[in-house]
Short mmCIF file of C-alpha atoms and ligand atoms in Angstrom, two decimals:
data_model
loop_
_atom_site.label_atom_id
_atom_site.label_comp_id
_atom_site.label_asym_id
_atom_site.label_seq_id
_atom_site.Cartn_x
_atom_site.Cartn_y
_atom_site.Cartn_z
CA UNK A 1 -88.59 4.58 -4.01
CA UNK A 2 -86.64 2.79 -1.29
CA UNK A 3 -83.80 4.71 0.39
CA UNK A 4 -81.30 3.25 2.89
CA UNK A 5 -79.48 5.80 5.03
CA UNK A 6 -76.36 4.70 6.93
CA UNK A 7 -75.79 6.76 10.10
CA UNK A 8 -78.40 8.26 12.43
CA UNK A 9 -76.78 11.61 13.16
CA UNK A 10 -77.28 15.17 11.97
CA UNK A 11 -76.96 14.67 8.20
CA UNK A 12 -78.52 11.20 7.93
CA UNK A 13 -81.57 11.95 10.08
CA UNK A 14 -82.30 15.24 8.32
CA UNK A 15 -82.01 13.62 4.87
CA UNK A 16 -84.25 10.75 6.11
CA UNK A 17 -86.86 13.21 7.38
CA UNK A 18 -86.93 15.27 4.16
CA UNK A 19 -87.20 12.18 1.96
CA UNK A 20 -89.78 10.33 4.08
CA UNK A 21 -91.92 13.47 4.31
CA UNK A 22 -92.25 13.38 0.51
CA UNK A 23 -93.26 9.73 0.44
CA UNK A 24 -89.95 7.86 0.02
CA UNK A 25 -89.67 4.54 1.88
CA UNK A 26 -86.72 5.32 4.15
CA UNK A 27 -84.75 3.05 6.50
CA UNK A 28 -81.96 4.46 8.67
CA UNK A 29 -79.29 2.02 9.89
CA UNK A 30 -77.19 3.03 12.89
CA UNK A 31 -74.41 0.96 14.43
CA UNK A 32 -74.93 2.46 17.88
CA UNK A 33 -77.74 1.39 20.20
CA UNK A 34 -78.91 4.94 21.01
CA UNK A 35 -78.82 8.38 19.41
CA UNK A 36 -76.22 11.03 20.13
CA UNK A 37 -73.60 9.17 22.14
CA UNK A 38 -71.04 10.16 23.21
CA UNK A 39 -72.38 13.58 24.36
CA UNK A 40 -71.23 16.60 22.39
CA UNK A 41 -71.78 20.31 22.90
CA UNK A 42 -72.08 22.14 19.59
CA UNK A 43 -72.07 25.82 18.71
CA UNK A 44 -73.79 26.81 15.48
CA UNK A 45 -74.86 29.99 13.74
CA UNK A 46 -78.53 30.80 13.43
CA UNK A 47 -78.27 29.76 9.77
CA UNK A 48 -79.35 26.37 11.18
CA UNK A 49 -82.91 27.72 11.48
CA UNK A 50 -82.97 28.67 7.79
CA UNK A 51 -81.62 25.30 6.64
CA UNK A 52 -83.93 23.27 8.89
CA UNK A 53 -86.85 25.60 8.14
CA UNK A 54 -87.72 25.61 11.85
CA UNK A 55 -86.04 26.59 15.13
CA UNK A 56 -84.74 23.48 16.97
CA UNK A 57 -85.88 24.98 20.26
CA UNK A 58 -85.71 21.84 22.41
CA UNK A 59 -82.05 21.28 21.48
CA UNK A 60 -80.86 24.82 22.25
CA UNK A 61 -79.26 25.04 25.68
CA UNK A 62 -77.82 28.56 25.45
CA UNK A 63 -77.51 31.54 23.13
CA UNK A 64 -74.29 33.49 22.73
CA UNK A 65 -74.43 37.15 21.74
CA UNK A 66 -70.76 38.11 22.06
CA UNK A 67 -67.45 36.68 20.88
CA UNK A 68 -64.16 37.78 22.42
CA UNK A 69 -61.04 37.10 20.39
CA UNK A 70 -57.53 37.12 21.80
CA UNK A 71 -54.10 37.09 20.18
CA UNK A 72 -50.77 37.59 21.94
CA UNK A 73 -51.25 41.31 22.57
CA UNK A 74 -54.64 42.29 21.11
CA UNK A 75 -58.26 41.51 21.77
CA UNK A 76 -61.60 42.29 20.17
CA UNK A 77 -65.17 41.94 21.36
CA UNK A 78 -67.88 41.44 18.75
CA UNK A 79 -71.61 41.74 19.33
CA UNK A 80 -73.36 39.31 17.00
CA UNK A 81 -76.53 40.67 15.44
CA UNK A 82 -77.75 37.06 15.18
CA UNK A 83 -76.61 35.22 18.31
CA UNK A 84 -74.91 31.83 18.02
CA UNK A 85 -76.82 28.84 19.38
CA UNK A 86 -75.32 26.29 21.75
CA UNK A 87 -76.90 22.94 21.02
CA UNK A 88 -76.77 19.57 22.79
CA UNK A 89 -76.26 17.01 20.05
CA UNK A 90 -78.35 14.26 21.67
CA UNK A 91 -81.35 16.58 21.94
CA UNK A 92 -80.96 17.71 18.32
CA UNK A 93 -80.74 14.10 17.10
CA UNK A 94 -83.79 13.05 19.13
CA UNK A 95 -85.72 15.93 17.58
CA UNK A 96 -84.66 15.01 14.02
CA UNK A 97 -85.34 11.29 14.65
CA UNK A 98 -88.82 12.06 15.94
CA UNK A 99 -89.60 14.11 12.82
CA UNK A 100 -88.22 11.35 10.58
CA UNK A 101 -90.29 8.69 12.38
CA UNK A 102 -93.44 10.82 12.22
CA UNK A 103 -92.83 11.01 8.46
CA UNK A 104 -92.72 7.14 8.47
CA UNK A 105 -88.94 6.61 8.26
CA UNK A 106 -87.86 3.37 9.96
CA UNK A 107 -84.95 3.46 12.43
CA UNK A 108 -82.80 0.34 12.90
CA UNK A 109 -80.16 0.44 15.67
CA UNK A 110 -77.23 -1.92 16.31
CA UNK A 111 -76.73 -2.45 12.58
CA UNK A 112 -73.34 -1.77 11.02
CA UNK A 113 -72.96 -1.15 7.30
CA UNK A 114 -70.34 -3.51 5.85
CA UNK A 115 -70.56 -3.09 2.08
CA UNK A 116 -72.80 -2.95 -0.95
CA UNK A 117 -73.11 -4.40 -4.43
CA UNK A 118 -74.81 -2.88 -7.43
CA UNK A 119 -77.15 -5.03 -9.59
CA UNK A 120 -78.41 -2.89 -12.44
CA UNK A 121 -80.41 -0.08 -10.85
CA UNK A 122 -80.74 -1.97 -7.55
CA UNK A 123 -78.28 -1.91 -4.66
CA UNK A 124 -77.86 -4.72 -2.16
CA UNK A 125 -76.58 -3.43 1.19
CA UNK A 126 -74.79 -5.73 3.67
CA UNK A 127 -75.42 -5.00 7.33
CA UNK A 128 -74.22 -6.74 10.48
CA UNK A 129 -76.62 -7.04 13.41
CA UNK A 130 -74.25 -6.21 16.27
CA UNK A 131 -76.47 -7.92 18.86
CA UNK A 132 -76.74 -11.32 17.14
CA UNK A 133 -73.66 -11.11 14.88
CA UNK A 134 -75.83 -12.09 11.88
CA UNK A 135 -75.37 -10.55 8.44
CA UNK A 136 -78.43 -9.11 6.69
CA UNK A 137 -78.84 -8.02 3.10
CA UNK A 138 -81.27 -5.36 2.08
CA UNK A 139 -82.23 -4.39 -1.43
CA UNK A 140 -82.63 -0.66 -2.00
CA UNK A 141 -82.92 1.91 -4.80
CA UNK A 142 -80.73 4.54 -3.18
CA UNK A 143 -77.93 4.30 -0.62
CA UNK A 144 -76.92 7.35 1.44
CA UNK A 145 -73.69 7.27 3.44
CA UNK A 146 -74.11 9.65 6.38
CA UNK A 147 -71.73 7.61 8.48
CA UNK A 148 -69.26 10.27 9.56
CA UNK A 149 -65.58 11.06 9.21
CA UNK A 150 -64.42 7.45 8.78
CA UNK A 151 -67.27 6.62 6.39
CA UNK A 152 -67.41 2.97 5.33
CA UNK A 153 -69.87 3.87 2.56
CA UNK A 154 -67.41 6.41 1.11
CA UNK A 155 -64.68 3.77 1.24
CA UNK A 156 -66.90 1.16 -0.40
CA UNK A 157 -67.80 3.68 -3.12
CA UNK A 158 -64.08 4.56 -3.49
CA UNK A 159 -64.47 8.24 -2.88
CA UNK A 160 -62.78 8.70 0.44
CA UNK A 161 -59.48 10.36 1.16
CA UNK A 162 -60.14 13.55 3.09
CA UNK A 163 -57.63 14.72 5.64
CA UNK A 164 -58.64 14.30 9.30
CA UNK A 165 -57.87 16.66 12.18
CA UNK A 166 -58.33 15.98 15.87
CA UNK A 167 -60.93 17.85 17.89
CA UNK A 168 -60.74 17.65 21.67
CA UNK A 169 -62.89 19.51 24.15
CA UNK A 170 -63.84 19.21 27.79
CA UNK A 171 -66.62 20.54 29.94
CA UNK A 172 -65.44 22.80 32.78
CA UNK A 173 -67.09 24.94 35.42
CA UNK A 174 -67.61 28.40 33.90
CA UNK A 175 -64.57 30.42 35.04
CA UNK A 176 -65.10 33.61 37.02
CA UNK A 177 -63.84 35.85 34.20
CA UNK A 178 -66.22 34.33 31.59
CA UNK A 179 -69.85 35.22 30.91
CA UNK A 180 -72.66 32.87 29.87
CA UNK A 181 -73.49 35.04 26.81
CA UNK A 182 -69.92 35.27 25.49
CA UNK A 183 -67.75 32.79 23.58
CA UNK A 184 -64.01 33.26 23.82
CA UNK A 185 -61.42 32.39 21.18
CA UNK A 186 -57.62 32.41 21.61
CA UNK A 187 -55.14 32.29 18.72
CA UNK A 188 -51.83 30.72 19.67
CA UNK A 189 -50.09 29.54 16.47
CA UNK A 190 -47.24 27.91 18.42
CA UNK A 191 -49.72 25.43 19.93
CA UNK A 192 -52.34 25.05 17.16
CA UNK A 193 -52.89 26.29 13.63
CA UNK A 194 -56.53 26.68 14.60
CA UNK A 195 -57.55 28.17 17.95
CA UNK A 196 -58.70 27.46 21.49
CA UNK A 197 -62.31 28.17 22.45
CA UNK A 198 -64.57 28.50 25.42
CA UNK A 199 -68.27 28.04 24.72
CA UNK A 200 -70.60 28.74 27.64
CA UNK A 201 -73.36 26.14 28.01
CA UNK A 202 -75.05 27.92 30.92
CA UNK A 203 -74.13 30.21 33.82
CA UNK A 204 -72.47 27.17 35.43
CA UNK A 205 -70.73 25.15 32.73
CA UNK A 206 -68.65 25.81 29.61
CA UNK A 207 -66.87 23.74 26.99
CA UNK A 208 -63.19 24.42 26.35
CA UNK A 209 -61.34 22.86 23.44
CA UNK A 210 -59.07 23.00 20.46
CA UNK A 211 -58.45 21.48 17.07
CA UNK A 212 -54.99 20.14 16.28
CA UNK A 213 -53.27 18.18 13.54
CA UNK A 214 -53.41 14.90 15.51
CA UNK A 215 -54.87 13.55 18.79
CA UNK A 216 -51.49 13.69 20.61
CA UNK A 217 -51.00 17.38 19.91
CA UNK A 218 -54.65 18.04 20.77
CA UNK A 219 -54.19 16.33 24.14
CA UNK A 220 -50.95 18.10 25.08
CA UNK A 221 -52.27 21.46 23.81
CA UNK A 222 -55.47 21.19 25.83
CA UNK A 223 -53.65 20.03 28.96
CA UNK A 224 -51.37 23.07 28.84
CA UNK A 225 -54.25 25.44 28.18
CA UNK A 226 -56.27 24.05 31.12
CA UNK A 227 -53.23 24.50 33.37
CA UNK A 228 -52.68 28.08 32.19
CA UNK A 229 -56.32 28.98 32.71
CA UNK A 230 -56.47 26.98 35.98
CA UNK A 231 -59.45 24.90 34.81
CA UNK A 232 -60.37 21.37 35.92
CA UNK A 233 -61.69 19.07 33.15
CA UNK A 234 -65.06 17.46 33.95
CA UNK A 235 -65.76 15.28 30.89
CA UNK A 236 -63.82 15.01 27.61
CA UNK A 237 -65.42 14.91 24.14
CA UNK A 238 -63.26 14.01 21.14
CA UNK A 239 -63.33 12.59 17.62
CA UNK A 240 -61.57 12.96 14.29
CA UNK A 241 -63.10 15.62 12.06
CA UNK A 242 -62.76 15.58 8.28
CA UNK A 243 -61.48 18.58 6.34
CA UNK A 244 -63.16 19.73 3.14
CA UNK A 245 -60.91 19.30 0.10
CA UNK A 246 -61.12 21.30 -3.07
CA UNK A 247 -61.58 18.25 -5.30
CA UNK A 248 -63.62 16.18 -2.91
CA UNK A 249 -67.08 16.96 -4.16
CA UNK A 250 -66.10 16.13 -7.71
CA UNK A 251 -65.21 12.64 -6.58
CA UNK A 252 -68.46 12.21 -4.63
CA UNK A 253 -70.67 9.72 -6.41
CA UNK A 254 -73.44 11.65 -8.07
CA UNK A 255 -75.69 11.63 -11.09
CA UNK A 256 -74.99 8.38 -12.87
CA UNK A 257 -75.11 6.22 -9.75
CA UNK A 258 -77.48 5.89 -6.85
CA UNK A 259 -74.96 5.98 -4.01
CA UNK A 260 -74.44 9.31 -2.25
CA UNK A 261 -72.40 10.55 0.68
CA UNK A 262 -73.28 13.49 2.88
CA UNK A 263 -72.05 15.42 5.93
CA UNK A 264 -68.76 14.46 7.57
CA UNK A 265 -68.64 11.37 5.35
CA UNK A 266 -68.21 13.74 2.39
CA UNK A 267 -65.90 16.16 4.25
CA UNK A 268 -68.58 18.88 4.11
CA UNK A 269 -67.02 20.81 6.97
CA UNK A 270 -65.93 24.47 7.23
CA UNK A 271 -62.20 24.14 7.68
CA UNK A 272 -61.76 27.54 9.31
CA UNK A 273 -63.68 26.52 12.43
CA UNK A 274 -64.20 22.80 11.72
CA UNK A 275 -67.94 23.24 12.10
CA UNK A 276 -69.90 20.56 10.26
CA UNK A 277 -73.44 20.73 11.61
CA UNK A 278 -74.95 23.51 9.51
CA UNK A 279 -73.00 22.44 6.42
CA UNK A 280 -74.04 18.77 6.92
CA UNK A 281 -77.70 19.80 7.19
CA UNK A 282 -77.31 22.05 4.14
CA UNK A 283 -75.87 19.15 2.13
CA UNK A 284 -78.64 16.80 3.37
CA UNK A 285 -81.24 19.24 2.07
CA UNK A 286 -79.40 19.52 -1.26
CA UNK A 287 -79.27 15.72 -1.52
CA UNK A 288 -82.96 15.28 -0.68
CA UNK A 289 -83.84 17.88 -3.36
CA UNK A 290 -81.65 16.10 -5.90
CA UNK A 291 -83.22 12.70 -5.18
CA UNK A 292 -86.82 13.91 -5.01
CA UNK A 293 -86.66 16.04 -8.15
CA UNK A 294 -84.25 13.94 -10.22
CA UNK A 295 -81.62 16.70 -10.16
CA UNK A 296 -77.85 16.44 -10.01
CA UNK A 297 -76.52 16.34 -6.42
CA UNK A 298 -73.32 18.11 -7.44
CA UNK A 299 -75.31 20.99 -8.93
CA UNK A 300 -77.52 21.21 -5.84
CA UNK A 301 -74.32 21.52 -3.77
CA UNK A 302 -72.95 24.49 -5.73
CA UNK A 303 -73.79 27.15 -3.14
CA UNK A 304 -72.37 25.06 -0.28
CA UNK A 305 -69.26 24.16 -2.27
CA UNK A 306 -68.46 27.84 -2.89
CA UNK A 307 -68.82 28.51 0.84
CA UNK A 308 -66.61 25.53 1.77
CA UNK A 309 -63.99 26.45 -0.84
CA UNK A 310 -63.74 30.00 0.54
CA UNK A 311 -63.26 28.62 4.06
CA UNK A 312 -60.54 26.39 2.66
CA UNK A 313 -58.78 29.38 1.08
CA UNK A 314 -58.91 31.30 4.35
CA UNK A 315 -57.65 28.23 6.24
CA UNK A 316 -54.63 27.90 3.89
CA UNK A 317 -53.70 31.49 4.71
CA UNK A 318 -54.35 31.19 8.47
CA UNK A 319 -52.20 28.03 8.61
CA UNK A 320 -49.19 30.30 8.00
CA UNK A 321 -50.12 33.10 10.38
CA UNK A 322 -47.70 33.91 13.19
CA UNK A 323 -48.45 35.77 16.42
CA UNK A 324 -47.82 39.15 14.81
CA UNK A 325 -50.25 38.41 11.96
CA UNK A 326 -52.94 37.46 14.47
CA UNK A 327 -52.27 40.72 16.35
CA UNK A 328 -52.85 42.60 13.09
CA UNK A 329 -55.96 40.61 12.25
CA UNK A 330 -57.52 41.12 15.67
CA UNK A 331 -56.78 44.87 15.41
CA UNK A 332 -58.70 44.90 12.10
CA UNK A 333 -61.58 42.95 13.68
CA UNK A 334 -61.71 45.61 16.35
CA UNK A 335 -61.58 48.31 13.67
CA UNK A 336 -62.85 48.47 10.13
CA UNK A 337 -64.01 44.84 9.90
CA UNK A 338 -66.02 44.89 13.12
CA UNK A 339 -69.39 45.72 11.49
CA UNK A 340 -69.13 43.00 8.86
CA UNK A 341 -68.17 40.32 11.40
CA UNK A 342 -70.99 41.40 13.70
CA UNK A 343 -73.59 41.40 10.91
CA UNK A 344 -72.78 38.22 8.98
CA UNK A 345 -72.37 34.69 10.25
CA UNK A 346 -69.55 32.16 9.73
CA UNK A 347 -71.90 30.29 7.37
CA UNK A 348 -72.15 33.27 4.99
CA UNK A 349 -68.54 33.89 4.03
CA UNK A 350 -69.48 33.89 0.33
CA UNK A 351 -71.72 36.94 1.00
CA UNK A 352 -69.16 38.88 3.05
CA UNK A 353 -65.83 37.91 1.45
CA UNK A 354 -65.63 40.74 -1.10
CA UNK A 355 -66.90 43.38 1.37
CA UNK A 356 -64.22 42.30 3.84
CA UNK A 357 -61.45 42.86 1.32
CA UNK A 358 -62.92 46.14 0.05
CA UNK A 359 -63.29 47.47 3.58
CA UNK A 360 -59.84 46.37 4.69
CA UNK A 361 -57.42 46.01 1.72
CA UNK A 362 -54.60 45.30 4.22
CA UNK A 363 -56.11 41.79 4.45
CA UNK A 364 -54.52 41.12 1.07
CA UNK A 365 -51.06 42.13 2.33
CA UNK A 366 -51.56 40.02 5.43
CA UNK A 367 -52.59 37.01 3.32
CA UNK A 368 -49.77 37.58 0.83
CA UNK A 369 -47.19 37.61 3.65
CA UNK A 370 -48.51 34.30 4.97
CA UNK A 371 -48.51 32.84 1.45
CA UNK A 372 -44.90 33.96 0.92
CA UNK A 373 -43.94 32.37 4.23
CA UNK A 374 -45.52 29.09 3.10
CA UNK A 375 -43.58 29.23 -0.19
CA UNK A 376 -40.27 29.94 1.58
CA UNK A 377 -40.89 27.12 4.05
CA UNK A 378 -41.68 24.58 1.32
CA UNK A 379 -38.55 25.57 -0.69
CA UNK A 380 -36.31 24.98 2.36
C1 FAD B 1 -66.06 17.02 20.09
C2 FAD B 1 -66.65 17.64 18.83
C3 FAD B 1 -67.20 18.91 18.89
C4 FAD B 1 -67.75 19.49 17.75
N1 FAD B 1 -68.26 20.74 17.82
C5 FAD B 1 -68.87 21.28 16.75
C6 FAD B 1 -69.50 22.55 16.84
O1 FAD B 1 -69.44 23.21 17.87
N2 FAD B 1 -70.14 23.04 15.74
C7 FAD B 1 -70.22 22.34 14.56
O2 FAD B 1 -70.84 22.82 13.60
N3 FAD B 1 -69.60 21.13 14.44
C8 FAD B 1 -68.94 20.58 15.50
N4 FAD B 1 -68.35 19.37 15.39
C9 FAD B 1 -68.45 18.64 14.12
C10 FAD B 1 -69.86 18.01 14.02
O3 FAD B 1 -70.16 17.29 15.19
C11 FAD B 1 -69.92 17.08 12.81
O4 FAD B 1 -69.55 17.82 11.67
C12 FAD B 1 -71.35 16.53 12.63
O5 FAD B 1 -71.74 15.77 13.75
C13 FAD B 1 -71.40 15.66 11.38
O6 FAD B 1 -72.62 14.98 11.35
P1 FAD B 1 -72.81 13.72 10.42
O7 FAD B 1 -74.24 13.34 10.57
O8 FAD B 1 -72.31 14.01 9.05
O9 FAD B 1 -71.82 12.61 11.02
P2 FAD B 1 -71.65 12.04 12.49
O10 FAD B 1 -72.23 12.96 13.51
O11 FAD B 1 -70.24 11.65 12.65
O12 FAD B 1 -72.56 10.72 12.51
C14 FAD B 1 -72.22 9.55 11.82
C15 FAD B 1 -73.16 8.44 12.32
O13 FAD B 1 -72.92 7.27 11.54
C16 FAD B 1 -72.82 6.16 12.41
N5 FAD B 1 -71.97 5.17 11.73
C17 FAD B 1 -70.65 5.27 11.46
N6 FAD B 1 -70.22 4.18 10.80
C18 FAD B 1 -71.30 3.38 10.65
C19 FAD B 1 -71.50 2.11 10.00
N7 FAD B 1 -70.48 1.43 9.39
N8 FAD B 1 -72.74 1.56 10.03
C20 FAD B 1 -73.77 2.23 10.64
N9 FAD B 1 -73.64 3.42 11.26
C21 FAD B 1 -72.43 4.00 11.23
C22 FAD B 1 -72.19 6.72 13.68
O14 FAD B 1 -72.43 5.89 14.81
C23 FAD B 1 -72.90 8.09 13.77
O15 FAD B 1 -74.12 7.99 14.45
C24 FAD B 1 -67.75 18.78 16.51
C25 FAD B 1 -67.17 17.52 16.45
C26 FAD B 1 -66.59 16.96 17.59
C27 FAD B 1 -65.95 15.62 17.49
#
């Protein structure tokens, strides 16, 4: 079985490794000339170890045991029973690429996917060699689009259309009031529907950033925040990030065809935090299982889809939160909800969702108020 993977990043490399390990003839095509550029600092939950089935030790640059959350007039400090991991993307990709190569996957750089055509059960993939400008065609049994938020494979397979948000972050010297084992999160609904963060990379350096509706707002929001916190930017990291949509997975090609999309290309991103690493790896594993065992990709994605849908529900509510709502929420996080947030990770919302509501029924009132606000706004 010949498999062509487009995109040598988190999702594509992990899918390539899992498939090649089981004997598939895998080729990975990447338009860039190296792995993991531009640099990106990532924070993930330790669920990554479970999905990978190993600890990506060489990619971990820091571990974070505490999260401090701030709203206008409240704050909460959570001690995570499973610390978050701060990962350097380039190191993670080099690790995954090495595993894929050891399993006999072939890596082809400087090749851009341009389209595909289906001939019976075979697919012919068109690729452009970006060094020579020549077009190449490759015949394959299975095509995997792991080519990120602006996926050309998804467009060619007519299953694109997810909403994009802008993520902007910058490395800064670790401020005096921050600690290398503590992430900080600020909710400021006037500036962003999401939040600002500080992720410590070491006892010297941290990453500060935000997500906003578009790059302009991200830029002005971050500039203001850096001024307020008196921080000097060292090196910016930015890109569009896709948002999971309720219908999206139903439109992903699966089952009757042999073209699949995975990771950011399929919008498999938690829209509460816009984290897509663990979910992209999770989806890559589901896809490899589906291909290797002749199962339905959509069915293999069920567990992940439930998780992503719950994040989407929470995001819809948070989008309408005002400063007072965040004050109430943070007070709950410092009160009855503290244990649950300390015990379970952001990648296990489906396990903790019901307990959260049972423990703090006022969450329903808080959500209902935000929902009502959204209704009133849309009727104006
Ligand atoms: C600044 C920033 C910070 C982030 N921080 C976090 C974080 O802390 N935690 C977290 O979980 N997530 C984070 N994310 C999101 C996370 O990085 C993505 O969800 C994740 O990288 C998705 O991986 P992927 O393999 O699906 O796609 P990508 O990483 O986008 O990789 C796509 C690959 O496909 C290649 N490609 C694209 N088009 C073509 C083509 N036509 N032909 C050939 N190759 C192509 C690209 O060059 C790239 O290598 C962050 C994102 C950004 C932008």
